[in-house]
Amino acid sequence: MRKTNLSGRLLAPLAAIAALFLTPAARAEGMVDNVNGMTLDEKGQVVRFRAILFRSDGKITRFLTGKERRPKKLEWRIDMGGKTLVPGMIDAHGHVMGLGYQLLQLDLSATNSLDEALAKIRAYAAANPTKWIIGGGWNQERWKLGRFPTAAELDAAVGDRPVWLERIDGHAGWANSRALAVAGITTATKDPSGGRIERAAGGKPTGVLVDGAMALVTKVLPQPTPRERNAAFLAAQDRLLALGITATADMGTSVDDWTTYRRMGDLGLLKVRIMSYASGVETALAIGGQAPTPWLYDDRLRMGGIKLYTDGALGSRGAWLKADYADAPGEKGLGFLADDQLLNLMARGSMDGFQIAVHAIGDRANQQALDAIEVLSQTYKDNRRWRIEHAQVIDPKDFARFGRLGVIASVQPVHQTSDRAMAEARLGEARLAGAYAWRSLLQNGAKLAFGSDYPVESADPWAGWAVSFTRQDADGQPLGGWRAQEAVTREQGWAAFTTGAAFAGFAEDRIGRLAVGMRADFLILDRDPLLASPAELRGTQVLETWVGGNRVWQRK
């Protein structure tokens, strides 16, 4: 996700926001008692308990499973009245700062039509007299527009100031005429490598820039101040903790993002755990020097990997396919890197010990990533835990390579429900056999790690978990589930949001499950997620969120 400026009117003072996250000082051994406790063990089996004990350093010391006598020398004890306790959820693919900016900027993700979006843009501009209007979340598929929106339509809402709005997936941007002029984009402007300028007859830019072309505008945007970055981070952290996410992978961390996380850690305000993946090799080396960073702030922050891109997204027809798009003959999407370029970048990062996470959505992009991994696996015999992010459309003949090469499929279940109709149109029936194919990946030996790709989708892990074993949306559609043969079991879905996501970030010895010696990251819920119906699971309410043995969020 790209970083943009914020309206000062939307920012609360840092001290006021920070106060929301203040927690009690660390305590000696204590106990959370009288719980319907459950976790997964190393084999994925459900383990139940009635009480959990942990030290002041936030590490678990033991469990009580029945009516055992309670220890007498406890510093403190909390009776939860039989409420459900589970490990904290882990999002294996998100964008922390992107979520924060979305929460504080113009957000069009809930709009259902172009007219509704334009009305919201007009109202936002009237209330925010800033030099630029910046935001995102639009989705022409949700609007049922059948095309991209145009600069002329955006001009009708705001014509006196430049406007820049990113598509929901972050792979396209919508500019008004003033923004195009400021960026110097004209009919003569050529498409940059890995990007596309949408054009009308005669080559005139229509206002939408796809993937690599977005940089033509983003390079002239005002950049957020440190104070604005702080506010965005704290807003994102509060949302994640409220949803029960105690740890997250941050895909595409910039130097400015990392500086913000370190600043929050130094101030004692970093509560959520962040497994950071740098935005490219140079960023990783600028931050880590010549190796991944150590775990910092009691295992709350580490940069251990590098995020690379091979293609765009299906929604903007930027996903790189082997054959033409079914609904756009002649188009195969955008391949960002030549095969040797991707291999060289992966080799450079691997030489310094960084884990490599490759964004690949189309079947050609997935093939390219797997080809590079196959070559590198001949050099690196140890388990590098290569990651492919999204792995949305795969040629079925490539499934076996995930298991053979030890590749982690970092996928987002909610993309399947959002993309279903679009995927059918973009791909056609033949390629659906390899689309959003979680069970096939698992059966072929891939490790599954689930996330949401927030803020592209909601960060809500309970909705994602429900989708994983139903293949249905919030309305229970389609009946029986979309390509239901690719659903995983309820327990497998839970594992992918906990132990699988931890494994994907080399954190399985710290978080992801509740066990002696592990960090006491857990949630208190209003229901038992293993007994809830899919609809009830989606409605799960997190009552309390604990990280490292401290309560860091509580429902009012």
Coordinates of C-alpha atoms in Angstrom, one line a residue:
M1 CA 0.0 0.0 0.0
R2 CA 1.2 3.5 -0.7
K3 CA 1.6 6.3 1.8
T4 CA -0.3 9.5 1.4
N5 CA -0.9 12.7 3.4
L6 CA -3.6 13.3 6.0
S7 CA -5.9 16.1 6.8
G8 CA -4.8 17.8 10.0
R9 CA -8.4 18.2 11.0
L10 CA -8.7 14.4 11.4
L11 CA -5.8 13.9 13.7
A12 CA -6.2 13.8 17.5
P13 CA -3.2 14.8 19.6
L14 CA -0.7 11.9 20.0
A15 CA -0.9 12.0 23.7
A16 CA -4.6 11.6 23.8
I17 CA -4.5 8.6 21.5
A18 CA -1.6 7.1 23.3
A19 CA -3.5 7.1 26.5
L20 CA -5.9 4.6 25.1
F21 CA -3.1 2.0 25.0
L22 CA -1.6 2.5 28.5
T23 CA -1.5 -0.9 30.3
P24 CA -0.7 -1.9 33.9
A25 CA 2.9 -2.4 34.8
A26 CA 4.3 -5.9 34.4
R27 CA 3.3 -8.2 37.3
A28 CA 4.6 -11.3 38.9
E29 CA 3.0 -14.7 38.2
G30 CA -0.7 -14.4 37.8
M31 CA -3.6 -16.5 36.6
V32 CA -6.6 -16.0 34.3
D33 CA -9.0 -18.5 35.7
N34 CA -12.4 -20.1 35.0
V35 CA -12.2 -20.0 31.3
N36 CA -13.4 -22.2 28.4
G37 CA -9.8 -22.3 27.2
M38 CA -8.8 -23.8 23.9
T39 CA -5.7 -23.8 21.6
L40 CA -4.1 -26.0 19.0
D41 CA -1.0 -28.0 19.7
E42 CA 2.0 -28.6 17.4
K43 CA 0.0 -31.3 15.6
G44 CA -3.1 -29.2 15.0
Q45 CA -5.1 -31.0 17.7
V46 CA -7.5 -29.0 19.9
V47 CA -6.3 -28.8 23.6
R48 CA -8.7 -27.5 26.2
F49 CA -8.0 -26.0 29.7
R50 CA -9.7 -24.1 32.5
A51 CA -6.9 -21.7 33.6
I52 CA -3.7 -20.2 32.3
L53 CA -0.8 -18.9 34.4
F54 CA 2.1 -16.7 33.2
R55 CA 4.9 -14.7 34.6
S56 CA 5.5 -10.9 34.6
D57 CA 7.7 -11.3 31.4
G58 CA 4.5 -12.4 29.6
K59 CA 5.5 -16.1 29.1
I60 CA 3.2 -18.9 30.0
T61 CA 4.2 -21.1 32.9
R62 CA 1.4 -23.7 33.1
F63 CA -2.2 -24.6 32.5
L64 CA -4.9 -26.1 34.7
T65 CA -7.3 -28.4 32.9
G66 CA -9.9 -29.4 35.5
K67 CA -10.6 -28.8 39.2
E68 CA -6.9 -28.9 40.2
R69 CA -6.1 -27.0 43.4
R70 CA -5.2 -23.4 42.6
P71 CA -1.7 -22.1 43.5
K72 CA -1.6 -20.1 46.8
K73 CA 1.3 -17.9 45.9
L74 CA -0.2 -15.9 43.1
E75 CA 0.4 -12.2 42.7
W76 CA -3.1 -11.8 41.1
R77 CA -6.0 -13.8 39.8
I78 CA -8.8 -12.9 37.4
D79 CA -12.0 -15.0 37.2
M80 CA -13.5 -14.8 33.7
G81 CA -16.8 -16.4 34.6
G82 CA -16.5 -19.2 32.1
K83 CA -15.9 -17.1 29.0
T84 CA -14.0 -18.5 26.0
L85 CA -10.2 -17.9 25.8
V86 CA -8.3 -18.6 22.6
P87 CA -4.9 -17.6 21.2
G88 CA -4.6 -14.3 19.5
M89 CA -5.3 -14.3 15.8
I90 CA -2.4 -13.6 13.4
D91 CA -2.9 -11.9 10.0
A92 CA -0.3 -13.2 7.7
H93 CA -0.6 -10.5 5.1
G94 CA -1.6 -6.9 5.9
H95 CA -0.5 -3.3 5.5
V96 CA -0.5 -1.6 8.9
M97 CA 0.1 2.0 7.9
G98 CA -2.2 1.6 4.9
L99 CA -5.0 0.6 7.3
G100 CA -4.2 3.7 9.5
Y101 CA -4.4 6.0 6.6
Q102 CA -7.7 4.5 5.4
L103 CA -9.2 5.1 8.8
L104 CA -8.2 8.7 8.8
Q105 CA -8.7 9.7 5.1
L106 CA -11.5 9.6 2.5
D107 CA -12.6 6.0 2.4
L108 CA -14.8 4.9 -0.5
S109 CA -14.8 1.1 0.3
A110 CA -18.5 1.1 1.4
T111 CA -19.8 2.9 -1.7
N112 CA -22.1 0.9 -4.0
S113 CA -22.2 3.1 -7.1
L114 CA -20.2 5.8 -8.9
D115 CA -22.8 8.4 -8.0
E116 CA -22.6 7.5 -4.3
A117 CA -18.8 7.7 -4.4
L118 CA -18.9 11.1 -6.1
A119 CA -21.3 12.5 -3.5
K120 CA -19.0 11.3 -0.8
I121 CA -16.0 12.8 -2.5
R122 CA -17.9 16.1 -2.9
A123 CA -18.9 16.2 0.8
Y124 CA -15.4 15.3 2.0
A125 CA -13.8 18.0 -0.1
A126 CA -16.2 20.6 1.3
A127 CA -15.3 19.6 4.8
N128 CA -11.6 19.4 4.2
P129 CA -10.0 22.5 2.6
T130 CA -6.7 20.8 2.0
K131 CA -4.4 21.3 -1.1
W132 CA -5.0 17.7 -2.2
I133 CA -7.9 15.3 -1.7
I134 CA -6.4 11.9 -1.1
G135 CA -8.1 8.6 -0.2
G136 CA -9.1 5.3 -1.8
G137 CA -11.2 2.2 -1.5
W138 CA -13.1 2.5 -4.8
N139 CA -14.1 -0.6 -6.7
Q140 CA -15.7 -0.4 -10.1
E141 CA -16.7 -4.0 -9.9
R142 CA -18.8 -3.3 -6.8
W143 CA -20.3 -0.3 -8.5
K144 CA -21.2 -2.6 -11.5
L145 CA -19.8 0.1 -13.7
G146 CA -18.4 -2.2 -16.3
R147 CA -15.4 0.1 -16.9
F148 CA -13.0 2.3 -14.9
P149 CA -14.2 5.8 -13.7
T150 CA -12.8 8.8 -15.5
A151 CA -11.1 12.1 -14.7
A152 CA -14.0 14.0 -16.1
E153 CA -16.4 12.3 -13.7
L154 CA -14.1 13.2 -10.8
D155 CA -13.8 16.8 -12.1
A156 CA -17.5 17.1 -11.7
A157 CA -17.2 16.5 -7.9
V158 CA -13.9 18.3 -7.3
G159 CA -12.3 20.4 -10.0
D160 CA -10.5 23.1 -8.1
R161 CA -7.9 20.9 -6.4
P162 CA -6.0 17.8 -7.4
V163 CA -7.6 14.5 -6.3
W164 CA -6.0 11.1 -6.1
L165 CA -7.9 8.0 -5.0
E166 CA -6.4 4.5 -4.9
R167 CA -8.4 1.5 -6.0
I168 CA -9.4 -0.9 -3.1
D169 CA -6.5 -3.3 -4.0
G170 CA -3.9 -0.6 -4.2
H171 CA -3.1 -1.5 -7.8
A172 CA -4.7 1.4 -9.6
G173 CA -5.4 5.0 -8.9
W174 CA -8.0 7.5 -10.1
A175 CA -7.0 11.1 -10.7
N176 CA -8.9 14.2 -11.7
S177 CA -7.7 16.5 -14.4
R178 CA -5.9 18.8 -12.0
A179 CA -3.9 15.9 -10.5
L180 CA -3.0 14.7 -14.0
A181 CA -1.8 18.2 -14.9
V182 CA 0.3 18.5 -11.7
A183 CA 1.9 15.2 -12.5
G184 CA 2.6 16.2 -16.1
I185 CA 0.6 13.3 -17.6
T186 CA -0.5 14.0 -21.1
T187 CA -1.3 12.1 -24.3
A188 CA 2.5 12.0 -25.0
T189 CA 3.3 10.3 -21.7
K190 CA 4.4 6.7 -22.3
D191 CA 3.4 3.8 -20.2
P192 CA 6.1 3.0 -17.6
S193 CA 7.5 -0.5 -17.2
G194 CA 5.1 -2.6 -15.3
G195 CA 2.3 0.0 -15.5
R196 CA -0.5 1.1 -17.8
I197 CA -2.2 4.5 -18.4
E198 CA -5.8 3.9 -19.3
R199 CA -6.5 5.9 -22.4
A200 CA -9.4 7.1 -24.6
A201 CA -9.4 7.2 -28.4
G202 CA -6.4 9.2 -29.6
G203 CA -4.4 8.2 -26.5
K204 CA -5.7 10.8 -24.1
P205 CA -5.4 9.6 -20.4
T206 CA -8.8 8.9 -19.0
G207 CA -7.7 9.4 -15.3
V208 CA -6.9 5.8 -14.2
L209 CA -3.3 4.7 -13.8
V210 CA -2.6 1.0 -13.2
D211 CA 0.3 -0.5 -11.1
G212 CA 3.7 1.0 -12.1
A213 CA 2.0 4.0 -13.7
M214 CA 0.7 5.1 -10.3
A215 CA 4.1 6.4 -9.4
L216 CA 3.6 9.2 -12.0
V217 CA 1.2 10.8 -9.5
T218 CA 2.4 9.4 -6.1
K219 CA 5.8 11.0 -6.6
V220 CA 4.2 14.5 -6.5
L221 CA 1.9 13.8 -3.5
P222 CA 2.5 15.7 -0.2
Q223 CA 4.1 13.2 2.2
P224 CA 2.7 12.5 5.8
T225 CA 4.5 14.2 8.7
P226 CA 5.8 12.1 11.6
R227 CA 2.9 13.3 13.7
E228 CA 0.4 12.1 11.0
R229 CA 2.3 8.8 10.8
N230 CA 2.0 8.3 14.5
A231 CA -1.7 9.0 14.4
A232 CA -2.2 6.6 11.5
F233 CA -0.3 3.8 13.3
L234 CA -2.2 4.2 16.5
A235 CA -5.6 4.1 14.7
A236 CA -4.6 0.9 12.9
Q237 CA -3.3 -0.7 16.0
D238 CA -6.5 0.0 17.9
R239 CA -8.6 -1.5 15.0
L240 CA -6.4 -4.7 14.9
L241 CA -6.5 -5.3 18.6
A242 CA -10.3 -4.7 18.7
L243 CA -10.7 -7.5 16.1
G244 CA -8.5 -9.9 18.1
I245 CA -5.4 -9.6 15.9
T246 CA -2.4 -9.7 18.3
A247 CA 0.3 -10.1 15.5
T248 CA 0.5 -9.3 11.9
A249 CA 2.8 -9.5 8.9
D250 CA 3.4 -6.0 7.5
M251 CA 3.9 -6.5 3.7
G252 CA 5.9 -3.8 2.1
T253 CA 7.4 -1.8 5.1
S254 CA 9.1 1.4 4.0
V255 CA 11.9 3.1 5.9
D256 CA 9.4 5.7 7.2
D257 CA 7.0 2.9 8.3
W258 CA 9.9 1.2 10.2
T259 CA 10.9 4.5 11.8
T260 CA 7.3 4.9 13.0
Y261 CA 7.2 1.4 14.5
R262 CA 10.5 2.0 16.3
R263 CA 9.2 5.4 17.6
M264 CA 6.1 3.6 19.0
G265 CA 8.3 0.9 20.5
D266 CA 10.6 3.4 22.2
L267 CA 7.5 5.2 23.6
G268 CA 6.1 2.0 25.0
L269 CA 3.1 2.3 22.6
L270 CA 3.7 -0.7 20.4
K271 CA 1.2 -3.4 21.5
V272 CA 0.5 -5.4 18.4
R273 CA 3.4 -7.7 17.2
I274 CA 4.7 -6.8 13.7
M275 CA 6.5 -9.2 11.5
S276 CA 7.9 -6.8 8.9
Y277 CA 8.7 -7.5 5.2
A278 CA 10.6 -4.7 3.6
S279 CA 9.5 -3.0 0.4
G280 CA 12.3 -4.4 -1.7
V281 CA 15.9 -5.4 -1.2
E282 CA 17.3 -1.9 -0.8
T283 CA 14.9 -1.1 2.0
A284 CA 15.7 -4.3 3.8
L285 CA 19.4 -3.5 3.6
A286 CA 18.9 0.1 4.7
I287 CA 17.1 -1.1 7.8
G288 CA 18.8 -4.4 8.6
G289 CA 22.2 -3.6 7.3
Q290 CA 23.3 -7.0 6.1
A291 CA 20.8 -9.3 7.9
P292 CA 17.3 -9.5 9.4
T293 CA 16.9 -7.4 12.6
P294 CA 16.6 -9.2 15.9
W295 CA 13.3 -9.3 17.7
L296 CA 12.7 -6.0 19.5
Y297 CA 10.5 -4.7 22.3
D298 CA 9.8 -8.1 23.9
D299 CA 9.2 -9.8 20.5
R300 CA 6.9 -7.1 19.2
L301 CA 8.9 -6.1 16.1
R302 CA 11.2 -7.7 13.6
M303 CA 12.1 -7.2 10.0
G304 CA 12.9 -10.6 8.7
G305 CA 11.8 -10.6 5.1
I306 CA 11.6 -8.8 1.8
K307 CA 8.4 -8.3 -0.3
L308 CA 8.7 -8.4 -4.1
Y309 CA 6.0 -8.0 -6.8
T310 CA 5.6 -10.1 -10.0
D311 CA 2.3 -8.7 -11.1
G312 CA -0.8 -6.7 -10.3
A313 CA -4.4 -7.6 -9.4
L314 CA -7.3 -9.2 -11.2
G315 CA -9.6 -6.3 -10.5
S316 CA -7.5 -3.9 -12.7
R317 CA -6.5 -6.7 -15.1
G318 CA -3.0 -6.4 -13.9
A319 CA -2.6 -10.0 -12.7
W320 CA -0.2 -11.8 -15.1
L321 CA -1.9 -14.7 -16.9
K322 CA -0.6 -17.4 -19.2
A323 CA -3.5 -16.8 -21.6
D324 CA -5.7 -13.8 -22.4
Y325 CA -8.3 -12.5 -20.0
A326 CA -11.6 -14.1 -20.9
D327 CA -13.3 -10.7 -20.8
A328 CA -10.5 -8.8 -22.5
P329 CA -9.0 -10.7 -25.5
G330 CA -5.5 -9.5 -26.2
E331 CA -4.7 -8.7 -22.6
K332 CA -2.6 -11.0 -20.3
G333 CA -2.0 -8.5 -17.5
L334 CA 1.3 -7.0 -16.3
G335 CA 4.5 -8.9 -15.6
F336 CA 6.6 -6.5 -13.5
L337 CA 9.9 -8.3 -13.8
A338 CA 11.7 -10.5 -16.3
D339 CA 12.5 -14.0 -15.1
D340 CA 16.1 -13.2 -14.5
Q341 CA 15.3 -10.0 -12.7
L342 CA 13.1 -11.7 -10.2
L343 CA 15.7 -14.4 -9.7
N344 CA 18.5 -11.9 -9.1
L345 CA 16.4 -9.9 -6.5
M346 CA 15.5 -13.1 -4.7
A347 CA 19.1 -14.2 -4.7
R348 CA 20.4 -10.9 -3.4
G349 CA 17.9 -11.0 -0.4
S350 CA 18.6 -14.6 0.3
M351 CA 22.3 -14.1 0.4
D352 CA 21.8 -11.9 3.5
G353 CA 19.4 -14.3 5.2
F354 CA 16.2 -12.5 4.5
Q355 CA 13.0 -14.5 3.9
I356 CA 11.5 -13.8 0.5
A357 CA 7.8 -13.1 0.0
V358 CA 6.6 -12.8 -3.6
H359 CA 3.3 -11.2 -4.6
A360 CA 1.9 -13.4 -7.4
I361 CA -1.8 -13.5 -8.4
G362 CA -1.9 -14.7 -12.0
D363 CA -0.9 -18.2 -13.1
R364 CA 2.0 -16.9 -15.1
A365 CA 3.2 -14.9 -12.1
N366 CA 2.9 -17.9 -9.8
Q367 CA 4.9 -20.0 -12.3
Q368 CA 7.6 -17.3 -12.4
A369 CA 7.9 -17.3 -8.6
L370 CA 8.0 -21.1 -8.4
D371 CA 10.6 -21.2 -11.2
A372 CA 12.9 -18.8 -9.3
I373 CA 12.4 -20.8 -6.0
E374 CA 13.2 -24.0 -7.8
V375 CA 16.5 -22.6 -8.9
L376 CA 17.4 -21.1 -5.5
S377 CA 16.4 -24.2 -3.7
Q378 CA 19.4 -25.9 -5.3
T379 CA 21.7 -23.5 -3.5
Y380 CA 19.8 -23.1 -0.2
K381 CA 19.2 -26.6 1.0
D382 CA 17.8 -25.4 4.4
N383 CA 14.1 -24.5 4.8
R384 CA 14.0 -20.9 3.6
R385 CA 10.2 -20.8 4.0
W386 CA 9.7 -19.2 0.6
R387 CA 6.4 -17.3 0.6
I388 CA 4.0 -16.7 -2.3
E389 CA 1.6 -13.9 -1.4
H390 CA -2.0 -14.4 -2.6
A391 CA -1.4 -17.4 -4.9
Q392 CA -4.8 -16.7 -6.3
V393 CA -4.7 -18.3 -9.8
I394 CA -2.4 -21.3 -10.2
D395 CA -1.9 -23.7 -13.1
P396 CA -2.9 -27.1 -11.5
K397 CA 0.3 -28.7 -12.7
D398 CA 2.2 -26.3 -10.4
F399 CA 0.4 -27.3 -7.2
A400 CA 2.9 -30.1 -6.5
R401 CA 5.8 -27.7 -6.6
F402 CA 4.5 -25.8 -3.5
G403 CA 4.9 -28.9 -1.4
R404 CA 8.1 -30.2 -3.0
L405 CA 9.9 -26.8 -2.6
G406 CA 8.5 -26.1 0.9
V407 CA 6.6 -23.0 -0.3
I408 CA 4.2 -21.2 2.1
A409 CA 0.9 -20.2 0.4
S410 CA 0.0 -16.9 2.1
V411 CA -3.6 -16.5 1.0
Q412 CA -6.6 -14.4 2.0
P413 CA -9.9 -16.3 2.2
V414 CA -12.1 -13.1 2.0
H415 CA -10.6 -12.4 -1.5
Q416 CA -12.5 -15.4 -2.7
T417 CA -15.9 -14.1 -1.7
S418 CA -15.2 -10.6 -2.9
D419 CA -13.7 -11.7 -6.2
R420 CA -16.0 -14.7 -7.1
A421 CA -18.1 -13.1 -9.8
M422 CA -15.2 -11.1 -11.2
A423 CA -12.9 -14.1 -11.3
E424 CA -15.4 -16.1 -13.3
A425 CA -15.6 -13.2 -15.8
R426 CA -11.8 -12.6 -15.9
L427 CA -10.7 -16.2 -16.1
G428 CA -13.4 -18.3 -17.7
E429 CA -14.4 -21.8 -16.5
A430 CA -11.1 -23.6 -17.5
R431 CA -8.8 -21.6 -15.2
L432 CA -11.1 -21.7 -12.2
A433 CA -9.8 -25.1 -11.3
G434 CA -6.6 -23.4 -10.0
A435 CA -8.3 -20.3 -8.5
Y436 CA -8.4 -19.8 -4.7
A437 CA -7.6 -23.5 -4.4
W438 CA -6.8 -23.8 -0.7
R439 CA -7.5 -27.5 -0.2
S440 CA -5.5 -28.4 -3.3
L441 CA -2.5 -26.4 -2.0
L442 CA -2.8 -28.1 1.4
Q443 CA -3.1 -31.6 -0.1
N444 CA 0.0 -31.0 -2.2
G445 CA 2.1 -30.2 0.8
A446 CA 1.9 -26.4 0.9
K447 CA 1.9 -24.6 4.3
L448 CA -1.1 -22.4 4.6
A449 CA -1.0 -19.0 6.2
F450 CA -4.2 -16.9 6.2
G451 CA -4.6 -13.2 6.3
S452 CA -6.8 -10.5 4.9
D453 CA -4.7 -8.1 2.9
Y454 CA -6.2 -5.2 4.9
P455 CA -7.1 -2.5 4.1
V456 CA -7.9 -4.0 0.7
E457 CA -10.4 -6.2 2.7
S458 CA -11.6 -5.9 6.2
A459 CA -9.0 -7.2 8.7
D460 CA -11.8 -9.1 10.5
P461 CA -10.3 -12.6 11.0
W462 CA -13.6 -14.2 12.1
A463 CA -15.1 -13.5 8.7
G464 CA -12.0 -14.9 7.0
W465 CA -12.1 -18.0 9.2
A466 CA -15.8 -18.6 8.3
V467 CA -15.0 -18.2 4.6
S468 CA -12.2 -20.8 4.7
F469 CA -14.5 -23.7 5.5
T470 CA -17.7 -22.5 3.9
R471 CA -16.6 -20.7 0.7
Q472 CA -19.6 -18.5 1.3
D473 CA -20.1 -14.8 1.9
A474 CA -21.9 -13.1 4.7
D475 CA -25.3 -13.8 3.1
G476 CA -24.6 -17.5 2.9
Q477 CA -24.0 -17.3 -0.9
P478 CA -23.6 -19.3 -3.0
L479 CA -25.6 -22.1 -1.5
G480 CA -23.2 -25.0 -0.8
G481 CA -20.2 -22.8 -1.3
W482 CA -18.3 -21.6 -4.4
R483 CA -16.2 -24.5 -5.6
A484 CA -16.7 -26.1 -2.3
Q485 CA -14.2 -28.9 -3.0
E486 CA -11.5 -26.3 -2.2
A487 CA -12.7 -25.6 1.4
V488 CA -10.6 -26.5 4.3
T489 CA -11.9 -27.8 7.6
R490 CA -12.8 -25.5 10.5
E491 CA -9.7 -26.5 12.4
Q492 CA -7.4 -26.1 9.4
G493 CA -8.8 -22.6 8.9
W494 CA -8.1 -21.8 12.6
A495 CA -4.6 -23.1 12.3
A496 CA -3.8 -21.0 9.2
F497 CA -4.8 -17.9 11.2
T498 CA -2.7 -18.9 14.2
T499 CA 0.1 -21.5 14.0
G500 CA 0.4 -21.3 10.2
A501 CA 0.7 -17.5 10.2
A502 CA 3.3 -17.7 13.0
F503 CA 5.3 -20.4 11.1
A504 CA 5.2 -18.2 8.0
G505 CA 6.9 -15.4 10.0
F506 CA 9.5 -17.7 11.7
A507 CA 7.7 -16.9 15.0
E508 CA 6.2 -20.4 15.8
D509 CA 8.5 -20.6 18.9
R510 CA 6.9 -17.4 20.3
I511 CA 3.3 -17.0 19.2
G512 CA 0.5 -18.7 17.4
R513 CA -0.6 -21.1 20.1
L514 CA -0.8 -21.3 23.9
A515 CA 1.9 -23.5 25.4
V516 CA 4.4 -23.4 28.3
G517 CA 7.2 -21.0 27.4
M518 CA 5.2 -19.2 24.7
R519 CA 4.0 -15.6 24.9
A520 CA 0.7 -15.1 26.6
D521 CA -1.2 -13.6 23.6
F522 CA -4.9 -14.5 23.9
L523 CA -8.4 -13.3 23.5
I524 CA -11.5 -13.4 25.7
L525 CA -14.5 -14.0 23.4
D526 CA -18.3 -13.9 23.8
R527 CA -18.7 -17.4 22.2
D528 CA -17.0 -20.7 21.4
P529 CA -15.7 -20.4 17.8
L530 CA -15.6 -24.2 17.4
L531 CA -19.3 -24.6 18.2
A532 CA -20.6 -21.4 16.4
S533 CA -22.4 -21.6 13.1
P534 CA -20.6 -19.8 10.3
A535 CA -22.9 -16.8 10.7
E536 CA -22.3 -16.8 14.5
L537 CA -18.6 -17.1 13.9
R538 CA -18.7 -14.0 11.8
G539 CA -20.4 -12.2 14.6
T540 CA -17.8 -13.1 17.2
Q541 CA -17.2 -10.2 19.7
V542 CA -13.7 -9.8 21.2
L543 CA -14.2 -8.8 24.8
E544 CA -10.6 -8.5 25.8
T545 CA -7.2 -8.7 24.0
W546 CA -4.1 -9.6 25.8
V547 CA -0.5 -9.4 24.5
G548 CA 2.4 -10.6 26.5
G549 CA 0.3 -11.2 29.6
N550 CA -1.1 -7.6 29.6
R551 CA -4.6 -6.5 28.7
V552 CA -4.1 -4.1 25.8
W553 CA -7.7 -3.7 24.7
Q554 CA -11.1 -4.1 26.3
R555 CA -14.6 -3.7 24.8
K556 CA -16.5 -0.9 26.5

